[in-house]
Tab-separated table of C-alpha atoms and ligand atoms in Angstrom:
chain	number	residue	atom	x	y	z
A	1	MET	CA	-48.787	21.582	-3.055
A	2	ARG	CA	-50.006	18.215	-4.163
A	3	PHE	CA	-48.740	16.027	-6.987
A	4	ALA	CA	-49.982	12.857	-8.651
A	5	SER	CA	-48.718	10.472	-11.308
A	6	LEU	CA	-50.970	9.620	-14.275
A	7	SER	CA	-49.804	7.598	-17.306
A	8	GLY	CA	-46.304	7.636	-15.777
A	9	ARG	CA	-46.216	11.442	-15.890
A	10	LEU	CA	-45.952	13.866	-13.003
A	11	HIS	CA	-48.920	16.175	-12.579
A	12	GLN	CA	-49.697	18.974	-10.177
A	13	VAL	CA	-53.062	18.527	-8.452
A	14	THR	CA	-54.533	22.033	-8.881
A	15	ALA	CA	-57.905	21.150	-7.202
A	16	PRO	CA	-59.625	17.926	-6.161
A	17	GLY	CA	-59.930	15.850	-9.370
A	18	ARG	CA	-58.028	18.438	-11.512
A	19	VAL	CA	-54.475	17.991	-12.637
A	20	LEU	CA	-51.863	19.860	-14.726
A	21	ASP	CA	-49.279	17.950	-16.758
A	22	LEU	CA	-46.047	19.628	-15.650
A	23	HIS	CA	-43.956	18.646	-18.670
A	24	THR	CA	-46.516	20.046	-21.097
A	25	ALA	CA	-47.356	23.133	-19.043
A	26	SER	CA	-43.653	23.970	-18.729
A	27	GLY	CA	-43.159	23.783	-22.487
A	28	GLY	CA	-41.089	20.633	-22.062
A	29	SER	CA	-38.573	22.088	-19.625
A	30	LEU	CA	-39.645	19.938	-16.649
A	31	PRO	CA	-39.337	16.168	-16.968
A	32	ALA	CA	-42.471	14.089	-17.435
A	33	ASP	CA	-41.013	11.128	-15.482
A	34	PRO	CA	-41.689	11.589	-11.752
A	35	GLN	CA	-38.351	10.083	-10.778
A	36	GLN	CA	-36.463	12.539	-12.926
A	37	ALA	CA	-38.575	15.345	-11.510
A	38	TYR	CA	-37.453	14.584	-7.927
A	39	ALA	CA	-33.878	15.220	-9.066
A	40	ARG	CA	-34.961	18.811	-10.037
A	41	TRP	CA	-37.480	19.250	-7.230
A	42	SER	CA	-36.781	22.894	-6.416
A	43	GLU	CA	-37.456	23.784	-10.093
A	44	VAL	CA	-40.699	21.768	-9.955
A	45	LEU	CA	-41.815	23.640	-6.864
A	46	ASP	CA	-40.884	27.024	-8.338
A	47	PHE	CA	-42.860	26.288	-11.491
A	48	ALA	CA	-45.864	24.786	-9.677
A	49	ALA	CA	-46.091	27.845	-7.388
A	50	GLY	CA	-46.833	29.993	-10.413
A	51	THR	CA	-49.356	27.851	-12.284
A	52	GLY	CA	-53.077	28.433	-12.593
A	53	ALA	CA	-56.124	26.958	-14.317
A	54	ALA	CA	-55.277	28.993	-17.425
A	55	ASP	CA	-52.233	26.809	-17.931
A	56	GLY	CA	-54.389	23.887	-19.075
A	57	ASP	CA	-55.364	21.725	-16.118
A	58	ARG	CA	-57.989	19.091	-16.726
A	59	ALA	CA	-60.580	17.020	-14.823
A	60	VAL	CA	-59.632	13.428	-14.163
A	61	SER	CA	-60.873	10.481	-12.133
A	62	GLU	CA	-58.830	10.294	-8.951
A	63	GLU	CA	-58.954	6.489	-9.387
A	64	SER	CA	-56.494	6.907	-12.258
A	65	TYR	CA	-53.777	8.218	-9.930
A	66	GLU	CA	-50.750	5.944	-9.919
A	67	ASN	CA	-47.789	5.502	-7.521
A	68	PRO	CA	-46.200	9.024	-7.420
A	69	VAL	CA	-42.800	7.421	-6.873
A	70	PRO	CA	-42.772	4.300	-9.079
A	71	THR	CA	-39.060	3.499	-9.509
A	72	PRO	CA	-36.954	4.796	-6.589
A	73	ARG	CA	-33.286	3.844	-6.628
A	74	GLN	CA	-33.475	2.974	-2.953
A	75	VAL	CA	-36.363	1.962	-0.705
A	76	PHE	CA	-35.820	2.115	3.060
A	77	ALA	CA	-38.296	0.616	5.507
A	78	ILE	CA	-38.222	0.888	9.297
A	79	GLY	CA	-39.359	-1.746	11.726
A	80	LEU	CA	-40.765	-1.274	15.270
A	81	ASN	CA	-41.024	2.530	15.028
A	82	TYR	CA	-44.071	2.862	17.272
A	83	ALA	CA	-43.815	1.621	20.843
A	84	ASP	CA	-47.343	0.102	20.829
A	85	HIS	CA	-46.515	-1.924	17.695
A	86	ALA	CA	-43.274	-3.156	19.277
A	87	ALA	CA	-45.271	-4.248	22.310
A	88	GLU	CA	-47.871	-6.169	20.262
A	89	SER	CA	-45.002	-7.838	18.407
A	90	ALA	CA	-43.542	-8.886	21.836
A	91	LEU	CA	-40.272	-7.054	20.934
A	92	ALA	CA	-38.376	-4.339	22.733
A	93	VAL	CA	-38.529	-0.709	21.582
A	94	PRO	CA	-35.284	-0.457	19.567
A	95	GLU	CA	-32.314	1.804	20.433
A	96	HIS	CA	-31.465	1.993	16.749
A	97	PRO	CA	-34.095	1.862	13.968
A	98	PRO	CA	-34.201	-1.652	12.363
A	99	VAL	CA	-33.869	-1.066	8.580
A	100	PHE	CA	-34.816	-3.344	5.701
A	101	THR	CA	-35.881	-2.787	2.065
A	102	LYS	CA	-38.961	-3.527	-0.007
A	103	PHE	CA	-37.619	-4.479	-3.422
A	104	VAL	CA	-38.750	-2.078	-6.061
A	105	THR	CA	-40.863	-4.597	-7.963
A	106	SER	CA	-43.165	-4.788	-4.939
A	107	LEU	CA	-44.265	-1.159	-5.396
A	108	THR	CA	-47.681	-0.440	-6.889
A	109	GLY	CA	-50.323	2.270	-7.084
A	110	PRO	CA	-52.972	3.494	-4.674
A	111	TYR	CA	-55.915	1.595	-6.190
A	112	GLY	CA	-56.473	-1.908	-7.626
A	113	ARG	CA	-55.924	-5.546	-6.939
A	114	ILE	CA	-53.193	-7.253	-4.892
A	115	PRO	CA	-52.671	-10.989	-5.246
A	116	VAL	CA	-52.457	-12.933	-1.968
A	117	PRO	CA	-49.542	-15.454	-1.950
A	118	GLN	CA	-49.347	-18.582	0.175
A	119	GLY	CA	-48.748	-17.867	3.842
A	120	GLU	CA	-49.997	-15.280	6.319
A	121	VAL	CA	-50.473	-11.867	4.757
A	122	ASP	CA	-50.717	-8.848	7.114
A	123	TRP	CA	-51.381	-5.116	6.777
A	124	GLU	CA	-49.166	-2.230	7.986
A	125	VAL	CA	-50.271	1.347	7.153
A	126	GLU	CA	-47.305	3.780	7.090
A	127	LEU	CA	-46.374	7.309	6.326
A	128	VAL	CA	-44.072	7.327	3.269
A	129	VAL	CA	-41.321	9.969	2.873
A	130	VAL	CA	-40.012	10.822	-0.579
A	131	ILE	CA	-36.554	12.457	-0.773
A	132	GLY	CA	-36.253	15.641	-2.873
A	133	ALA	CA	-32.582	16.521	-2.411
A	134	ARG	CA	-29.507	14.319	-1.855
A	135	ALA	CA	-28.962	13.802	1.863
A	136	HIS	CA	-25.616	12.527	3.214
A	137	ARG	CA	-24.661	12.987	6.839
A	138	VAL	CA	-27.573	15.391	7.376
A	139	ALA	CA	-28.447	16.594	10.856
A	140	ALA	CA	-31.997	16.067	12.093
A	141	GLU	CA	-32.492	19.876	12.257
A	142	ASP	CA	-31.871	20.101	8.489
A	143	ALA	CA	-33.647	16.898	7.478
A	144	TRP	CA	-37.013	18.269	6.391
A	145	SER	CA	-35.334	20.434	3.729
A	146	HIS	CA	-34.351	17.201	1.983
A	147	VAL	CA	-37.948	15.926	1.748
A	148	ALA	CA	-39.940	16.356	-1.463
A	149	GLY	CA	-43.182	15.255	0.113
A	150	LEU	CA	-45.213	12.673	2.009
A	151	SER	CA	-47.552	9.956	0.849
A	152	VAL	CA	-49.495	6.964	2.181
A	153	GLY	CA	-47.977	3.488	2.049
A	154	GLN	CA	-48.801	-0.058	2.941
A	155	ASP	CA	-45.978	-2.350	4.066
A	156	LEU	CA	-47.833	-5.612	3.260
A	157	SER	CA	-46.010	-8.519	4.877
A	158	GLU	CA	-46.097	-12.292	4.506
A	159	ARG	CA	-45.295	-13.271	8.065
A	160	VAL	CA	-44.257	-16.915	7.578
A	161	LEU	CA	-41.306	-16.020	5.312
A	162	GLN	CA	-40.630	-12.764	7.120
A	163	LEU	CA	-40.027	-14.514	10.448
A	164	SER	CA	-38.487	-17.792	9.206
A	165	GLY	CA	-34.971	-19.075	9.731
A	166	PRO	CA	-32.148	-18.016	12.056
A	167	ALA	CA	-31.999	-14.572	10.410
A	168	PRO	CA	-35.438	-13.109	9.682
A	169	GLN	CA	-36.341	-12.420	6.036
A	170	PHE	CA	-37.947	-8.996	6.386
A	171	SER	CA	-36.966	-7.726	2.914
A	172	LEU	CA	-38.087	-10.835	1.016
A	173	GLY	CA	-41.220	-11.480	3.034
A	174	LYS	CA	-42.393	-7.906	2.425
A	175	SER	CA	-41.648	-7.845	-1.327
A	176	HIS	CA	-44.242	-9.957	-3.098
A	177	PRO	CA	-45.705	-8.163	-6.156
A	178	GLY	CA	-48.134	-5.499	-4.981
A	179	PHE	CA	-46.869	-5.504	-1.410
A	180	GLY	CA	-45.765	-1.888	-1.556
A	181	PRO	CA	-48.639	0.413	-2.547
A	182	ILE	CA	-47.901	4.163	-2.448
A	183	GLY	CA	-50.259	7.062	-3.122
A	184	PRO	CA	-52.730	8.502	-3.971
A	185	VAL	CA	-50.774	11.782	-4.018
A	186	LEU	CA	-47.523	13.322	-2.848
A	187	VAL	CA	-48.122	16.280	-0.516
A	188	THR	CA	-45.384	18.830	0.298
A	189	PRO	CA	-44.759	18.976	4.039
A	190	GLU	CA	-45.709	22.662	4.473
A	191	GLU	CA	-49.135	21.887	3.022
A	192	LEU	CA	-50.003	19.934	6.165
A	193	PRO	CA	-51.135	21.562	9.433
A	194	ASP	CA	-48.406	19.749	11.329
A	195	ARG	CA	-45.945	17.588	9.306
A	196	ASP	CA	-44.789	15.883	12.549
A	197	ASP	CA	-48.257	14.847	13.787
A	198	LEU	CA	-50.507	13.083	11.222
A	199	GLU	CA	-53.268	10.576	11.844
A	200	LEU	CA	-52.884	7.330	9.935
A	201	GLY	CA	-54.931	4.170	9.899
A	202	CYS	CA	-56.352	1.285	7.908
A	203	LEU	CA	-59.573	-0.659	7.589
A	204	VAL	CA	-60.240	-4.195	6.418
A	205	ASN	CA	-63.780	-4.674	5.028
A	206	GLY	CA	-64.776	-1.435	6.735
A	207	GLU	CA	-63.483	-2.488	10.178
A	208	GLN	CA	-60.891	-0.123	11.651
A	209	MET	CA	-57.741	-2.135	12.299
A	210	GLN	CA	-55.121	0.523	12.853
A	211	GLN	CA	-55.348	4.128	14.038
A	212	GLY	CA	-52.265	6.067	15.136
A	213	ARG	CA	-50.439	9.342	15.057
A	214	THR	CA	-46.988	9.954	13.599
A	215	ARG	CA	-46.043	12.027	16.683
A	216	ASP	CA	-45.765	8.630	18.437
A	217	MET	CA	-42.899	7.434	16.230
A	218	VAL	CA	-39.899	6.221	18.220
A	219	PHE	CA	-37.669	7.810	15.607
A	220	PRO	CA	-39.504	10.769	13.971
A	221	VAL	CA	-38.889	11.585	10.282
A	222	PRO	CA	-35.937	13.972	10.879
A	223	GLU	CA	-34.246	11.449	13.116
A	224	LEU	CA	-34.731	8.668	10.540
A	225	ILE	CA	-33.146	10.812	7.818
A	226	ALA	CA	-30.249	11.742	10.114
A	227	ARG	CA	-29.569	8.067	11.065
A	228	LEU	CA	-30.020	6.594	7.536
A	229	SER	CA	-27.961	9.336	5.894
A	230	ALA	CA	-25.167	8.908	8.451
A	231	VAL	CA	-24.447	5.651	6.626
A	232	THR	CA	-25.993	5.824	3.158
A	233	PRO	CA	-26.585	8.874	0.936
A	234	LEU	CA	-30.277	9.320	0.328
A	235	LEU	CA	-30.982	10.150	-3.344
A	236	PRO	CA	-33.739	12.248	-4.893
A	237	GLY	CA	-36.784	10.091	-5.428
A	238	ASP	CA	-35.801	7.564	-2.737
A	239	VAL	CA	-38.561	6.291	-0.461
A	240	ILE	CA	-38.712	5.663	3.289
A	241	PHE	CA	-41.513	3.581	4.751
A	242	THR	CA	-41.459	4.977	8.282
A	243	GLY	CA	-43.034	2.113	10.312
A	244	THR	CA	-46.502	1.157	11.456
A	245	PRO	CA	-48.574	1.751	14.574
A	246	SER	CA	-50.314	-1.058	16.494
A	247	GLY	CA	-53.301	-3.035	15.204
A	248	VAL	CA	-51.625	-5.410	12.702
A	249	GLY	CA	-53.053	-8.885	12.239
A	250	LEU	CA	-50.019	-10.534	13.866
A	251	GLY	CA	-50.708	-8.698	17.108
A	252	ARG	CA	-54.320	-9.896	17.389
A	253	LYS	CA	-55.620	-12.738	19.500
A	254	PRO	CA	-56.262	-14.813	17.514
A	255	ALA	CA	-53.987	-13.563	14.695
A	256	ARG	CA	-55.843	-12.379	11.617
A	257	TRP	CA	-54.684	-12.376	7.985
A	258	LEU	CA	-55.749	-10.908	4.673
A	259	ASN	CA	-57.637	-13.205	2.320
A	260	PRO	CA	-58.864	-12.982	-1.302
A	261	GLY	CA	-62.047	-10.929	-1.358
A	262	ASP	CA	-60.940	-8.538	1.403
A	263	GLU	CA	-60.954	-4.803	0.843
A	264	LEU	CA	-58.097	-2.776	2.400
A	265	ARG	CA	-58.317	0.962	2.890
A	266	SER	CA	-55.262	2.852	4.125
A	267	TYR	CA	-55.153	6.563	4.918
A	268	VAL	CA	-53.088	9.414	6.290
A	269	HIS	CA	-55.251	12.433	7.149
A	270	GLY	CA	-54.293	15.432	5.050
A	271	ILE	CA	-52.805	13.233	2.298
A	272	GLY	CA	-55.526	10.767	1.170
A	273	GLU	CA	-56.728	7.181	1.124
A	274	MET	CA	-55.724	4.098	-0.873
A	275	ARG	CA	-58.148	1.320	-1.686
A	276	HIS	CA	-57.149	-2.225	-2.633
A	277	GLN	CA	-58.929	-5.523	-3.235
A	278	LEU	CA	-57.105	-8.695	-2.261
A	279	VAL	CA	-57.412	-11.377	-4.918
A	280	GLU	CA	-56.348	-15.011	-5.432
A	281	GLY	CA	-52.602	-15.297	-6.037
A	282	GLN	CA	-51.092	-17.093	-9.061
B	301	LIG	ZN1	-43.665	-1.824	8.273
């Protein structure tokens, strides 16, 4: 099943470009707010499994889809989770996943404009995991049952601040407004041919910059959930940015950065594609 957020309300995508408002269709029993819906995800899935066009779905422009997980309580992001990206960063493949956050105000939707701040702004396409059931000390074998769905993310990064000082500033350097786009839809894992092997990539002005497969993660999704939840309970509606494959601007010779006027397209096959225009910052 596929879900999208429009006007801040959770919708089921019943067909390409057709959506069903789940709060309305359920007679008000399901929450309209996507974040509240993740706390009752099994009910959402049960209801969505029984819906049909007769329940009042409508045609919409897919460009109106918003971030399907706009206000998570916790955002986890993983560094160096693909060996080829660790190599281009001149860093060792980690024994433990490096974890940072993207502050919630950096999150934005799958389409639109992103201001470019001072510095060196880079792209990182990533698979995004959304939690659908509280996970604390969960074994990797049980981890997928705690996932509501998957989406596409960009972990935009301002490298000067990220890498400055004696202790790197990953969280701050990756949290400018608009630096955390998610979308265009949330897809339940069983909807995908192989939830553990998805192609992802991104293009700048039509030029392919990144192209990878999630099977090449150093710590696959179940292992990430096991390791994060060993320390911190994961809550319904929480987000995990799972790391990026090689091809970022920092790893190029010479290095390459995003500038106002650039177009950035980010995709995961089987989920969808986000499109953003980079514009002058304030
Ligand atoms: Zn990243």
